[in-house]
Amino acid sequence: MIETMVWSENEEIRTGISTADLKDALTDENRFVWVNIHDEPVESSRKMLMDVFDFHPLAIEDALEETHVPRIDDWGGYLYLVLRIIDREQDFNEEFKTRELDVFINNNYIVTHQEQGNLTIEKVWQLALRNSQHLRSTPAHLLYLILDAAADDFIFAADKIDLIINELEERVFYDPDPKILEVISTLKQGLMSLRQVIAPQREVLNKMARGDYLILEEDSRLYFRDVYDHFHRLYEIIDSLRDLTGSTLEIYLSVVNNRMGNVMKTLTIITTLFMPISFLTGFFGMNFFQPVMGATGWTNFTVFYIVLGIMILLPVGMLIFISRSGWLK
Amino acid sequence: MIETMVWSENEEIRTGISTADLKDALTDENRFVWVNIHDEPVESSRKMLMDVFDFHPLAIEDALEETHVPRIDDWGGYLYLVLRIIDREQDFNEEFKTRELDVFINNNYIVTHQEQGNLTIEKVWQLALRNSQHLRSTPAHLLYLILDAAADDFIFAADKIDLIINELEERVFYDPDPKILEVISTLKQGLMSLRQVIAPQREVLNKMARGDYLILEEDSRLYFRDVYDHFHRLYEIIDSLRDLTGSTLEIYLSVVNNRMGNVMKTLTIITTLFMPISFLTGFFGMNFFQPVMGATGWTNFTVFYIVLGIMILLPVGMLIFISRSGWLK
Amino acid sequence: MIETMVWSENEEIRTGISTADLKDALTDENRFVWVNIHDEPVESSRKMLMDVFDFHPLAIEDALEETHVPRIDDWGGYLYLVLRIIDREQDFNEEFKTRELDVFINNNYIVTHQEQGNLTIEKVWQLALRNSQHLRSTPAHLLYLILDAAADDFIFAADKIDLIINELEERVFYDPDPKILEVISTLKQGLMSLRQVIAPQREVLNKMARGDYLILEEDSRLYFRDVYDHFHRLYEIIDSLRDLTGSTLEIYLSVVNNRMGNVMKTLTIITTLFMPISFLTGFFGMNFFQPVMGATGWTNFTVFYIVLGIMILLPVGMLIFISRSGWLK
Amino acid sequence: MIETMVWSENEEIRTGISTADLKDALTDENRFVWVNIHDEPVESSRKMLMDVFDFHPLAIEDALEETHVPRIDDWGGYLYLVLRIIDREQDFNEEFKTRELDVFINNNYIVTHQEQGNLTIEKVWQLALRNSQHLRSTPAHLLYLILDAAADDFIFAADKIDLIINELEERVFYDPDPKILEVISTLKQGLMSLRQVIAPQREVLNKMARGDYLILEEDSRLYFRDVYDHFHRLYEIIDSLRDLTGSTLEIYLSVVNNRMGNVMKTLTIITTLFMPISFLTGFFGMNFFQPVMGATGWTNFTVFYIVLGIMILLPVGMLIFISRSGWLK
Amino acid sequence: MIETMVWSENEEIRTGISTADLKDALTDENRFVWVNIHDEPVESSRKMLMDVFDFHPLAIEDALEETHVPRIDDWGGYLYLVLRIIDREQDFNEEFKTRELDVFINNNYIVTHQEQGNLTIEKVWQLALRNSQHLRSTPAHLLYLILDAAADDFIFAADKIDLIINELEERVFYDPDPKILEVISTLKQGLMSLRQVIAPQREVLNKMARGDYLILEEDSRLYFRDVYDHFHRLYEIIDSLRDLTGSTLEIYLSVVNNRMGNVMKTLTIITTLFMPISFLTGFFGMNFFQPVMGATGWTNFTVFYIVLGIMILLPVGMLIFISRSGWLK
């Protein structure tokens, strides 16, 4: 689908513009154009980008393919941005998914392209439609709104992940299931890849805030500075979250270790209690006594009751000793 | 509650000002106003902020909602700050609580807003009342006093946490209770979230100290530099504390490991002592001897006493060997 | 083999130039020369570098030997670069191999030298041949193309390694084979050595992008800035990958630890179940009972069935208790 | 005790000056004053600081209380420094003690205040007395000498700690006593707190070296740069020492782990050797054979000797197998 | 031994100069002097440094004592450097040894002093003798040559250590001997102390490259920049090596852990196989059966063969189950 929007300072927003009108609007310095392409076949997308906007073929190829890493290219008359936005509606226990958003922008138009339609852009589109007054109506400002919404989505994701980690941290104590390891591992990888998206995106915004691109009006730098701050903070939050997953792993290992220690103690107590008295039964089971040898002194009732007493009192005494002395604590 | 305070260089401090007088005072360049809003319904707060001070609706919304992250916005005629202050009266073994403090400030007035009344602000309010002479009486200076008090509270909290960690470090050696793990885990999370408050707060102060905001008088930068130094040091202290909790965890693990090693040694010694002599009892319990077979040589008193001797001397000898040779140390 | 290429703005690309023509071309400011030396004996390489280009003997020695560490030397009339490129066609589970590429460059010529022919250079050579128009035809631009291709190769390698680590991370859970340790160890070392190549290479590009070398035309700095960005990102990716291998090792250890815990539990359960009832068999195997002593009360059928019952019910009861209470979980 | 010293370029050093003479000297631009206060009651200290030097009450309060964190305050006509110096004569296996040193300084005087007399200051005092010629006789230079001596003390302490760690590292291999854990823990905490003293002290010196304080003569910046370098290096040394303690802990854990592995091997070998032959004794102890059943084939001398042989050869063979194959290594 | 060398641009190099000639040469701006002192008694060294060069007594004391930490002092007419060089001919498995090299330098002379003669200096001396033409013959250039050779030695050492670590990494897998721990520990400490030498040495070079010392000719800064780069890279290499030893330790621990897991499995399998059948032998060894009780049904041949069958089939079956199900893997 190719959605179009044309407006100017004196003119109401109009949508669903024909290609001819679009070309017209583009020649007029005072009118602004937003073209949003999504869920559109590659061919017709290319046609729009090439015929109406006359972008450089290389830039168009970059836009129509997945390029993964956020970056910004200055093509003279316009900027080409590769951005990544995150999908709010996903299970953050699994691998996170981010989507590519391609943007062409100069002072007159903004062209956004995504493979699939996406709520982030949709929201800004609706906002632009309803709120045209309040909007400082320039493409740069729209880009700011999109980036701001994208930052919000990332922060939403980070909060979700924070929640998951907090749950993990608690669960670790009462139910140190090995599955936690897989969740932690997935989270770590996810955060790592998130970081690899945020870092260059932040860099893109830094360049825009620094005013590297003359094509953008001076004023817009302030907005981009603002979004840059968001992404900078995001980067730090993601680092904190990585620390937290690391520390959750450590705590998990400690809990598992503790439990293993308890298992060992159980084993040791059982062995300590039964080995000596089992030896005793073996001793009196040897063939040295009556009827074989005449060692009557070893096998009468007195000895039996003594042995019986030992077999009861020895383990009981040891248990008391163990629990009192903290010997195996 | 909405508390008000008006003063000027020649004029005594007056409190409990009516809205009309307040508006009056605000129009006079030489008079200063402090309005402190807390435990007040949202509606009347909004009314005050809107009608008397005419702040931007967006800034007011930010102030009346929880925004969590410290930041500073320049709204032209005034600055809007989101700050976080810590609650001294809490159990630092649990999750720490920080509270939001919203500030509107320019050279003539300062407006502070918190959901609940708070000792930090209260103290500065009292200080301002009593000590009006000594006070370099400008809103910027009041903000400095508030920020300074906030820094003190944070340092107080850090000292408390330091104490808790020191106690933990000692307790770890004589009582490596698994509960320590939970305390450490809570501390770590708490310090992490503290850091995420301190970092942007420090950044806010950095901007103020750097003189990014022309609305504030040149002199005040020195104060804010001072508070910035406090927060910078706080950030470093919190990092140290994180290191300390990490190292406490390591030490805890080492102690647990040591104890597990001792348990293993006990198990091994018991097994080593009893397995051979238990085998011996089994050997002489076999059905090969009298009365079954005529192997009289195996079951006479001589053999019995030899076996008895072995059963006593073997474990004793092994114990001596173990303790002397350090074989199982 | 020594491949040669000569071109100018008005002139078609010609290859296979004789030494005399080459010397001629070098004296003409408007003509550009690329000489690519590979799989060539040291002697003839030296002759070419010395006789035709008159490079400094020390620079030539550096070029003909392996010097390992990327660096850039300014020899006045030309720059000498040591670069390293990676071999795409290798097994990244093994030690990675990088190759040395020596470059002499000024505004008129570029000389590339490698011990073995290499696809990276080959590709750029072909590109230059076919695409002479599109090429901004200067030696600096060719160097840019080579460096860009090299960066691509490194990123290709990083992606491969990323894949390997991801596979490892998954395999760790269902098959924590000790061999994984060796793979991780090799990867770590490989990434470490990759980093030691990337770091100085990035530094070389930084110097070129910063305009430290007046011999290169002002414009070319932009290209080198671009490649510098690639190598900077590469450096960060490699750091991430190192983190990932570290975290894979941690996860591996945790999984192994978990399995060991399970083994311990098995051991403890078996011991706990059988030690008490084995003691019981020993007890009734002692020589105290009939026929030795007249203790008939101990060896009749009632006792036997009670003992039998205990021997069956005790372990069954313990098993139920263990599985229900989570006592050994 | 209040020690006083007055000198000028043309005048010999005099000590034990009366308060009146002191006030006199302070009014003379060409004369220098050093007042050293230690082991003095708070009241008389305050009197001296207030009446003779007329310092700000807040600065005096700071000086007479413990403030812990090194810092520098510019009070217009003089600087107030809080420094911390270390006590050489202490047991570095225990918690380290640092002491507070308060300094008031301008171009004419230096006032030092400590709760207890201290060798570091004492040495500089003696040096000043004897060596007045060689001294570039200004208060700033005296402060430099004091700071230099303080840095020496810290480096002395760091060397001591280094020695302790080296001893630990060696002891860890032949005697991995759990007490080592406590020593390491104390060292870590001590180094952490040392770092928290060194860091702000270094910052104080940085400010002085940078020339932030106009009250100090231009020349003195070079000295302070020198001491700054010392403290900077100290900071790095302390970081290294922290690394070393961390690595000692790791090595300790590895050694303990190794020993535990050996204990486990012993346990396993004992169990492996005796369990099978114990089973064998049990087997032939069953009531199936003569005289119960007529299974004479199982209980004759041939079988006995075979069993005897197995009981001797099986464990011997297993031992040989184990030690040769490295199966349990 | 005191070796001397005098030369100028027009004059051949002469060695073995008398003290008088030396003093002469020092007064001549156009002549250069190198005095190399090694294996010389302190007294005659001091005499030379004092009488011929008239260095400051404090600088001379520093030169004649061991001062350990590289640094540079500007004494007005000359620079005094403390450097450390490494001994190539040593066992890098043991503690590394570095040696002190003291240098006095200005534009006319260079004085080098070491306690023991040393190959690094020797090589540069020989180079200076033979290669006087090619040499840009100034003391600064000689210092550069010395520093360059020193850097080479350090890189040689780093390569050696790298080799040792690589060997360790491989050995860890097939022979995880506890001695490896000691080697790793020694390496770590060695690298740490190497770092503490390299860091200030790099700083010294940084200052020289930055042009902090006017006594050195402008041109020489380029050389020192070059050596600075070497030392900077060295620092990074040493950090990498530290990482590598750390990771070797981790791998070692993992391998040891794996082996311990195997030991545990063996123990568990043995216990699991023999405990149940041992119980069985105990069961039938009780005194309940014939001849005591008339329970003939328990002790006939049928039961015997069933029991025998169980005793054979149960462990065999369990072994098969274990190896197939991967239950104990």
PDB file of C-alpha atoms in Angstrom, chain B residues 91-165:
ATOM      1  CA  ASP B  91      14.524  -0.323  55.192  1.00  0.00           C
ATOM      2  CA  PHE B  92      17.497  -0.516  52.836  1.00  0.00           C
ATOM      3  CA  ASN B  93      17.441  -4.311  53.039  1.00  0.00           C
ATOM      4  CA  GLU B  94      14.271  -4.096  50.990  1.00  0.00           C
ATOM      5  CA  GLU B  95      13.766  -2.409  47.635  1.00  0.00           C
ATOM      6  CA  PHE B  96      14.694   1.263  47.863  1.00  0.00           C
ATOM      7  CA  LYS B  97      12.094   3.882  47.161  1.00  0.00           C
ATOM      8  CA  THR B  98      12.793   7.181  45.455  1.00  0.00           C
ATOM      9  CA  ARG B  99      10.225   9.906  44.968  1.00  0.00           C
ATOM     10  CA  GLU B 100       9.630  12.321  42.180  1.00  0.00           C
ATOM     11  CA  LEU B 101      10.125  16.026  42.694  1.00  0.00           C
ATOM     12  CA  ASP B 102       9.020  18.414  39.941  1.00  0.00           C
ATOM     13  CA  VAL B 103      10.486  21.885  39.843  1.00  0.00           C
ATOM     14  CA  PHE B 104       9.608  24.931  37.747  1.00  0.00           C
ATOM     15  CA  ILE B 105      12.159  27.662  38.073  1.00  0.00           C
ATOM     16  CA  ASN B 106      13.262  30.962  36.627  1.00  0.00           C
ATOM     17  CA  ASN B 107      15.004  33.951  38.128  1.00  0.00           C
ATOM     18  CA  ASN B 108      11.854  35.102  39.945  1.00  0.00           C
ATOM     19  CA  TYR B 109      10.116  32.056  41.228  1.00  0.00           C
ATOM     20  CA  ILE B 110      10.524  28.416  42.108  1.00  0.00           C
ATOM     21  CA  VAL B 111       7.634  25.964  42.161  1.00  0.00           C
ATOM     22  CA  THR B 112       8.149  22.575  43.729  1.00  0.00           C
ATOM     23  CA  HIS B 113       5.654  19.746  43.432  1.00  0.00           C
ATOM     24  CA  GLN B 114       5.605  16.315  45.073  1.00  0.00           C
ATOM     25  CA  GLU B 115       2.812  13.839  45.506  1.00  0.00           C
ATOM     26  CA  GLN B 116       3.539  13.430  49.187  1.00  0.00           C
ATOM     27  CA  GLY B 117       5.102  15.914  51.563  1.00  0.00           C
ATOM     28  CA  ASN B 118       8.729  15.190  52.108  1.00  0.00           C
ATOM     29  CA  LEU B 119      11.286  15.970  54.763  1.00  0.00           C
ATOM     30  CA  THR B 120      13.954  17.119  52.302  1.00  0.00           C
ATOM     31  CA  ILE B 121      11.842  19.995  50.999  1.00  0.00           C
ATOM     32  CA  GLU B 122      10.418  20.667  54.451  1.00  0.00           C
ATOM     33  CA  LYS B 123      13.920  21.181  55.844  1.00  0.00           C
ATOM     34  CA  VAL B 124      14.861  23.662  53.131  1.00  0.00           C
ATOM     35  CA  TRP B 125      11.550  25.479  53.628  1.00  0.00           C
ATOM     36  CA  GLN B 126      12.284  25.850  57.346  1.00  0.00           C
ATOM     37  CA  LEU B 127      15.842  26.885  56.612  1.00  0.00           C
ATOM     38  CA  ALA B 128      14.592  29.551  54.223  1.00  0.00           C
ATOM     39  CA  LEU B 129      12.150  30.842  56.830  1.00  0.00           C
ATOM     40  CA  ARG B 130      14.610  31.088  59.686  1.00  0.00           C
ATOM     41  CA  ASN B 131      17.737  31.924  57.848  1.00  0.00           C
ATOM     42  CA  SER B 132      16.582  34.465  55.307  1.00  0.00           C
ATOM     43  CA  GLN B 133      19.545  36.697  56.000  1.00  0.00           C
ATOM     44  CA  HIS B 134      22.286  34.207  55.414  1.00  0.00           C
ATOM     45  CA  LEU B 135      20.515  32.908  52.334  1.00  0.00           C
ATOM     46  CA  ARG B 136      21.657  34.388  49.028  1.00  0.00           C
ATOM     47  CA  SER B 137      17.977  34.824  48.429  1.00  0.00           C
ATOM     48  CA  THR B 138      17.284  33.707  44.854  1.00  0.00           C
ATOM     49  CA  PRO B 139      15.210  30.828  43.507  1.00  0.00           C
ATOM     50  CA  ALA B 140      18.366  29.326  41.992  1.00  0.00           C
ATOM     51  CA  HIS B 141      19.937  29.279  45.422  1.00  0.00           C
ATOM     52  CA  LEU B 142      16.896  27.588  46.883  1.00  0.00           C
ATOM     53  CA  LEU B 143      17.068  24.961  44.159  1.00  0.00           C
ATOM     54  CA  TYR B 144      20.708  24.509  45.066  1.00  0.00           C
ATOM     55  CA  LEU B 145      19.767  23.980  48.714  1.00  0.00           C
ATOM     56  CA  ILE B 146      17.139  21.425  47.743  1.00  0.00           C
ATOM     57  CA  LEU B 147      19.528  19.583  45.449  1.00  0.00           C
ATOM     58  CA  ASP B 148      22.224  19.693  48.088  1.00  0.00           C
ATOM     59  CA  ALA B 149      19.854  18.232  50.664  1.00  0.00           C
ATOM     60  CA  ALA B 150      18.827  15.580  48.136  1.00  0.00           C
ATOM     61  CA  ALA B 151      22.469  14.690  47.559  1.00  0.00           C
ATOM     62  CA  ASP B 152      22.906  14.412  51.330  1.00  0.00           C
ATOM     63  CA  ASP B 153      19.985  12.018  51.502  1.00  0.00           C
ATOM     64  CA  PHE B 154      21.446   9.890  48.736  1.00  0.00           C
ATOM     65  CA  ILE B 155      24.816   9.842  50.484  1.00  0.00           C
ATOM     66  CA  PHE B 156      23.054   8.907  53.713  1.00  0.00           C
ATOM     67  CA  ALA B 157      21.415   6.024  51.848  1.00  0.00           C
ATOM     68  CA  ALA B 158      24.720   4.957  50.308  1.00  0.00           C
ATOM     69  CA  ASP B 159      26.312   4.914  53.757  1.00  0.00           C
ATOM     70  CA  LYS B 160      23.470   2.780  55.076  1.00  0.00           C
ATOM     71  CA  ILE B 161      23.890   0.348  52.209  1.00  0.00           C
ATOM     72  CA  ASP B 162      27.623   0.316  52.815  1.00  0.00           C
ATOM     73  CA  LEU B 163      26.964  -0.692  56.419  1.00  0.00           C
ATOM     74  CA  ILE B 164      24.618  -3.464  55.338  1.00  0.00           C
ATOM     75  CA  ILE B 165      27.194  -4.812  52.905  1.00  0.00           C
TER      76      ILE B 165
END
